[in-house]
CSV table of C-alpha atoms in Angstrom, one decimal:
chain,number,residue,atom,x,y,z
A,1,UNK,CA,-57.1,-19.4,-35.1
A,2,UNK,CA,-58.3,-16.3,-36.5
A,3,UNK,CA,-61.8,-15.6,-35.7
A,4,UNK,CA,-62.2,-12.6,-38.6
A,5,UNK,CA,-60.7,-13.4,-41.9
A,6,UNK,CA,-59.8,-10.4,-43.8
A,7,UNK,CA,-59.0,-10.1,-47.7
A,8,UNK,CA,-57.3,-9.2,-49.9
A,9,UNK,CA,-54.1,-8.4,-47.6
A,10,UNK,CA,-52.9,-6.7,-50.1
A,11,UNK,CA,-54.4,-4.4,-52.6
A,12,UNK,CA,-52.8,-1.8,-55.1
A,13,UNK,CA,-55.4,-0.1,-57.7
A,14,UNK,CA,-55.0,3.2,-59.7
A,15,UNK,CA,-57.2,6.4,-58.7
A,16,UNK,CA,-60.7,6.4,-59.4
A,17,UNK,CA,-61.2,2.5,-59.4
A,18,UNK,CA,-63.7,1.0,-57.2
A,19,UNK,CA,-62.8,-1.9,-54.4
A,20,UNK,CA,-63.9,-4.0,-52.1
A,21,UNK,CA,-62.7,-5.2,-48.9
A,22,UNK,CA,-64.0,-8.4,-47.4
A,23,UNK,CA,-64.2,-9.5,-43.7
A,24,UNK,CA,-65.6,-13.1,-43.2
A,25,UNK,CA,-66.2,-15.0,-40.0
A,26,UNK,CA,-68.0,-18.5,-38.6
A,27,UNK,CA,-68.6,-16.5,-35.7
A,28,UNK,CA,-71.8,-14.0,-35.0
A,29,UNK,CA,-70.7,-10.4,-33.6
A,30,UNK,CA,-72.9,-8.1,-31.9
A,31,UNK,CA,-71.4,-5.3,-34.0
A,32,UNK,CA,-68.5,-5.1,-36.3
A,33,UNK,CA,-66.3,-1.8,-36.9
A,34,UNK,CA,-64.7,-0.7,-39.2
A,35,UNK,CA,-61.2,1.2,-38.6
A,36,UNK,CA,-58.3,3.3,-40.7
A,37,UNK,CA,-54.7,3.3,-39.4
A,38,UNK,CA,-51.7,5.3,-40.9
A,39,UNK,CA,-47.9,4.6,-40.2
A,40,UNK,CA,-47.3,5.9,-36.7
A,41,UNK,CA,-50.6,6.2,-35.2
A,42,UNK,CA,-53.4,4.5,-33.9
A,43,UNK,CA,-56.8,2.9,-35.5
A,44,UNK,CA,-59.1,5.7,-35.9
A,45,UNK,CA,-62.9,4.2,-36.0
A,46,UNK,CA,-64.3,4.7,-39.7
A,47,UNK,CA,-68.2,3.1,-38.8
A,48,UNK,CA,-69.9,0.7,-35.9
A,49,UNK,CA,-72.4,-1.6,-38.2
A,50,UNK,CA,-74.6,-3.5,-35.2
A,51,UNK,CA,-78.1,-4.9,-37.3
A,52,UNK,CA,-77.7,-7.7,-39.6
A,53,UNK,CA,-78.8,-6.4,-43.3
A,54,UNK,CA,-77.5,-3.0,-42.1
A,55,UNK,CA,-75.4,-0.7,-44.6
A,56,UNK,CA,-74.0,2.6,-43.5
A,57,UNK,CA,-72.5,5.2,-45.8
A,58,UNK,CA,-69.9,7.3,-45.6
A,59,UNK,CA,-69.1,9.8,-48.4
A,60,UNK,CA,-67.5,7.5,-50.9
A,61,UNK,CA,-67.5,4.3,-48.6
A,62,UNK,CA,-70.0,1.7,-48.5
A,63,UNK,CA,-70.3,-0.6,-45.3
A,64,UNK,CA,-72.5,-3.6,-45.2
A,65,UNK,CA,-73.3,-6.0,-42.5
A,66,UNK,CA,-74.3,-9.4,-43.4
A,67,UNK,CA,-77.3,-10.3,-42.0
A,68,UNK,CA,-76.4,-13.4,-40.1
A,69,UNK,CA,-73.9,-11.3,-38.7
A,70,UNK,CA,-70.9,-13.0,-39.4
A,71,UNK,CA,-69.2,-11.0,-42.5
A,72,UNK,CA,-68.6,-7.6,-43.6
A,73,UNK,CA,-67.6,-5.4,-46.5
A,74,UNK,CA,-66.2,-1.8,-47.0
A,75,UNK,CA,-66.4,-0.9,-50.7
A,76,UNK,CA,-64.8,2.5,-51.9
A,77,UNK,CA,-66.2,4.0,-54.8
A,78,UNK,CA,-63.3,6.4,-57.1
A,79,UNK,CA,-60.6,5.7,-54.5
A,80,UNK,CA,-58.1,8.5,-54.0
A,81,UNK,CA,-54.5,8.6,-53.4
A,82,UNK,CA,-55.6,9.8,-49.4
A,83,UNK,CA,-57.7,6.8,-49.2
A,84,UNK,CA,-54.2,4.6,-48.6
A,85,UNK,CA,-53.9,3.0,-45.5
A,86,UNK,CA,-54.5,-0.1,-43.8
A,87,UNK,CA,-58.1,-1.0,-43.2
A,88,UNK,CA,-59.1,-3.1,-40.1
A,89,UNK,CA,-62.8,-4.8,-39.4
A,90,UNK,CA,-62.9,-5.4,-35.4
A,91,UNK,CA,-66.0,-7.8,-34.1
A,92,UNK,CA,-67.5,-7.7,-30.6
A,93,UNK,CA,-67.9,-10.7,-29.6
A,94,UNK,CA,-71.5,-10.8,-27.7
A,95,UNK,CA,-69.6,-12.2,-24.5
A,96,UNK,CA,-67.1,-9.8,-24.4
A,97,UNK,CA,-67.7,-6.4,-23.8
A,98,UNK,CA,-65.0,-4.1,-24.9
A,99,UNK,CA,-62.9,-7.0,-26.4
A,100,UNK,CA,-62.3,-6.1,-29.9
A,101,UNK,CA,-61.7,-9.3,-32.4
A,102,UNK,CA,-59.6,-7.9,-35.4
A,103,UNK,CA,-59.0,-9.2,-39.0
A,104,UNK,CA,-55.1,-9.1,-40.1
A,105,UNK,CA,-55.9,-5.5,-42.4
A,106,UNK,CA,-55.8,-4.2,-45.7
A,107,UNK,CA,-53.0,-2.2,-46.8
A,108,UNK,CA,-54.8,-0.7,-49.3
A,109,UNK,CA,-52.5,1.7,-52.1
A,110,UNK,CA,-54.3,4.1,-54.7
A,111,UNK,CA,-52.0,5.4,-57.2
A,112,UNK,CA,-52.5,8.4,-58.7
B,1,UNK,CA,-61.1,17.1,-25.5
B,2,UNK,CA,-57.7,15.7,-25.4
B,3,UNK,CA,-57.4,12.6,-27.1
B,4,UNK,CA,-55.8,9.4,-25.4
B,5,UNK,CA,-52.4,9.7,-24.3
B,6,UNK,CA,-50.2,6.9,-24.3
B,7,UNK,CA,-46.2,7.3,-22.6
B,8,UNK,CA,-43.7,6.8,-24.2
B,9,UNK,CA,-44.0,6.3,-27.9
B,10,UNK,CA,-40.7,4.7,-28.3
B,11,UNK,CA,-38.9,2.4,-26.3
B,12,UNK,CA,-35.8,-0.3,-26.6
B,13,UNK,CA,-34.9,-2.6,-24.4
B,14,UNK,CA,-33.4,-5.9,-24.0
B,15,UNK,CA,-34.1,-9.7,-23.2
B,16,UNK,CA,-34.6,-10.0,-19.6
B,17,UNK,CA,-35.7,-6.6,-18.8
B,18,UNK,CA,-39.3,-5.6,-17.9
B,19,UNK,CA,-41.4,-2.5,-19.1
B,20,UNK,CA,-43.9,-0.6,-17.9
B,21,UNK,CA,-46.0,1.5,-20.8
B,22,UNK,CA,-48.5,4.3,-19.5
B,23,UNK,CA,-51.7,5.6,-21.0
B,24,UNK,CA,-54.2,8.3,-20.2
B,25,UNK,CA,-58.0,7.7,-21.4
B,26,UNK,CA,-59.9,10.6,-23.0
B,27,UNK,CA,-61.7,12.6,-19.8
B,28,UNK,CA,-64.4,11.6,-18.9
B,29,UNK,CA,-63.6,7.7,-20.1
B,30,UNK,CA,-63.8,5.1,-17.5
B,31,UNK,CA,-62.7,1.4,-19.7
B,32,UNK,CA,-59.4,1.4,-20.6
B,33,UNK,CA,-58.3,-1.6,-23.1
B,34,UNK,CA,-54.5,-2.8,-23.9
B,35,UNK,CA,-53.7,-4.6,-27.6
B,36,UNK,CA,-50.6,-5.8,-29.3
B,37,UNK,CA,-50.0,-5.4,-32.5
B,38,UNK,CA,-47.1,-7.2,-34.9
B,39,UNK,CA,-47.1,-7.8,-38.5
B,40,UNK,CA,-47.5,-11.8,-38.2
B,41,UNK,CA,-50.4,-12.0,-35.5
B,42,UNK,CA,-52.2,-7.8,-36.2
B,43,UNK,CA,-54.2,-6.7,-33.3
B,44,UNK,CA,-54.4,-9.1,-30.5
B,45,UNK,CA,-56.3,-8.2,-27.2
B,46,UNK,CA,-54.4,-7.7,-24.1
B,47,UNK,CA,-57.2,-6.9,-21.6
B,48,UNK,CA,-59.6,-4.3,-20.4
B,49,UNK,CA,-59.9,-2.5,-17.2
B,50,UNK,CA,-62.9,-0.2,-15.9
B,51,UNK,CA,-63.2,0.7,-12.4
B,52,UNK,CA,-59.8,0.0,-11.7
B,53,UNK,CA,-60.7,-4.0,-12.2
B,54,UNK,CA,-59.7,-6.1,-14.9
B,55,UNK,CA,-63.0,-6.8,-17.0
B,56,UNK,CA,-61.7,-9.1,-19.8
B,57,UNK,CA,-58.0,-10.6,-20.3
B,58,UNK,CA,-56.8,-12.1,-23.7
B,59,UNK,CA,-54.5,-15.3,-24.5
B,60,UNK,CA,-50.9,-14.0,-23.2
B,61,UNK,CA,-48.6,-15.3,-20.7
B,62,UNK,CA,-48.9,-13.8,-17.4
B,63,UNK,CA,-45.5,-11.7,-18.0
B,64,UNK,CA,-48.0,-9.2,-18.9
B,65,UNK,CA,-50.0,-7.5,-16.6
B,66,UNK,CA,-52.0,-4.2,-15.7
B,67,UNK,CA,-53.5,-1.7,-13.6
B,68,UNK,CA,-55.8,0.6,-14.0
B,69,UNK,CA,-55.9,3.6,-11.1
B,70,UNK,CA,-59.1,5.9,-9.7
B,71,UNK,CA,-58.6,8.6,-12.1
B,72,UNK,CA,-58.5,5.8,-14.8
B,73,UNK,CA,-54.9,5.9,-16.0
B,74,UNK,CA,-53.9,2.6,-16.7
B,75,UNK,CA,-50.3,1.0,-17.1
B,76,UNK,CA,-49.4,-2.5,-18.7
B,77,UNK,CA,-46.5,-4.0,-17.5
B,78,UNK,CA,-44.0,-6.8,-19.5
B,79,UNK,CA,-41.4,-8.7,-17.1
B,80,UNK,CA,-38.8,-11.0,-18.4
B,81,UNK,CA,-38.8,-9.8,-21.8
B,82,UNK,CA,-38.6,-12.2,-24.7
B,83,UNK,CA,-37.7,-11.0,-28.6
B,84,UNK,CA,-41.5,-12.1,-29.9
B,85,UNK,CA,-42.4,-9.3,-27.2
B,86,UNK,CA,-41.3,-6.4,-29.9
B,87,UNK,CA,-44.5,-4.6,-31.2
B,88,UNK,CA,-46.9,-1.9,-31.1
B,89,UNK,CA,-48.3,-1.8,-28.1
B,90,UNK,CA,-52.0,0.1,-28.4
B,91,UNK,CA,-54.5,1.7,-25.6
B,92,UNK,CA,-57.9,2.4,-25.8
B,93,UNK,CA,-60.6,4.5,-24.3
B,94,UNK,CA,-64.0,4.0,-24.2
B,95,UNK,CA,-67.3,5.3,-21.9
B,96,UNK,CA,-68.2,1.9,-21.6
B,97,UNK,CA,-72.3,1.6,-21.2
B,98,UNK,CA,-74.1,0.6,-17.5
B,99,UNK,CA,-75.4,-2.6,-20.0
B,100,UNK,CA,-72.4,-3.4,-21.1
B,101,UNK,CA,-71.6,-4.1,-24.9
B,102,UNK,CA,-69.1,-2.5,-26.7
B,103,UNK,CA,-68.9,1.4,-27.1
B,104,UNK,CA,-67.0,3.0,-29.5
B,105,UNK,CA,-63.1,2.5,-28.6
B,106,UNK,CA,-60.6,5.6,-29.3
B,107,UNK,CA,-57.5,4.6,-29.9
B,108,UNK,CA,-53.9,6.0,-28.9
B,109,UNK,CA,-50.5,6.5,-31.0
B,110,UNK,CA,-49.4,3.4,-29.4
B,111,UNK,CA,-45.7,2.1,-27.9
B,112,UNK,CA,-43.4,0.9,-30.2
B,113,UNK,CA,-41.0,-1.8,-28.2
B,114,UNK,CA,-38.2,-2.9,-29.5
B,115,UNK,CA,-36.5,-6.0,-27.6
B,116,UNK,CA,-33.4,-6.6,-28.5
């Protein structure tokens, strides 16, 4: 069973378009991150969200977390070509310190 | 400051065997935490050491185990290796707060195992 839905799997848009990731979950998270991974290396940590309600921005990406704490959204405002890469939301589960709960990714593609 | 470390980044072996992967935490980083990752199942938690104990432990088979030593290196080890065992194999640092919760984790490159 997979605690964090993720969607779209998939997603292949032209440069400058907007998008929106989506990370859904029946479960509440003390915090949810948000993390970037290229072929060959790790996840590298893009934002920690942690209050319901709470949005964080970082240049052209928008984070939101939902205020019961169960979802989450990354939107990307006039992707670019170096914004490819698969996206992955990650939950804390409030019992489990230091256990990460990660959605299956977005292998996001901007063509330029 | 030196990122984490993770030993080696590429390795084959076959049914049968076992494997021993090594990773070394940024400095000054005490919780060390072990994940799988394949295409069909993503990120799967392994388990987490800090203070050279075993804090958390994920759904896998007890073929795969760890350690985690006083200057908080940390090694996962795979006996009897099966096919589904083939992934990325990823370490991560974090300070870990005196509360608890979840700090900011720092990933490594990762393993890549291949079983054949």
């Amino acid at each position: 069973t997979q605690l964090l839905e993720q969607s779209p799997q998939f997603l292949s848009i032209q440069e400058g378009e907007n998008l929106t990731v989506y990370c859904n979950s029946s479960s509440v998270f003390s915090s949810l991150q948000w993390y970037r991974q290229e072929p060959g290396e790790g996840p590298v940590l893009l934002v920690t969200v942690v209050t319901g309600g709470e949005v964080k921005k970082l240049k052209r990406l928008t984070f939101q977390f939902g205020d019961a704490r169960k979802d989450s959204s990354l939107h990307i405002t006039a992707a670019q070509p170096g914004d490819t890469g698969l996206y992955l939301c990650a939950g804390a589960q409030i019992q489990g310190a230091q256990k990460l709960v990660f959605g299956q990714g977005t292998r996001l593609t901007i063509n330029p | 400051k030196a990122g984490v470390t993770q030993t080696p980044r590429y390795l084959i072996k076959t049914r049968g065997q076992q494997v021993t992967l090594s990773c070394s935490p940024i400095s000054g980083h005490r919780s060390v935490s072990w994940y799988q990752q394949t295409p069909g199942q993503g990120l799967q938690f392994l388990f987490e050491y800090f203070s050279e104990t075993q804090r958390n432990k994920g759904n896998f088979p007890g073929r795969f185990s760890g350690r985690q030593f006083s200057n908080s290196r940390s090694e996962m080890n795979v006996s009897t290796l099966e096919l589904g065992d083939s992934a990325l194999y990823l370490c991560a640092s974090s300070f870990r707060l005196a509360g608890g919760g979840t700090d900011t984790q720092y990933f490594g490159p990762g393993t890549r195992l291949t079983v054949l």
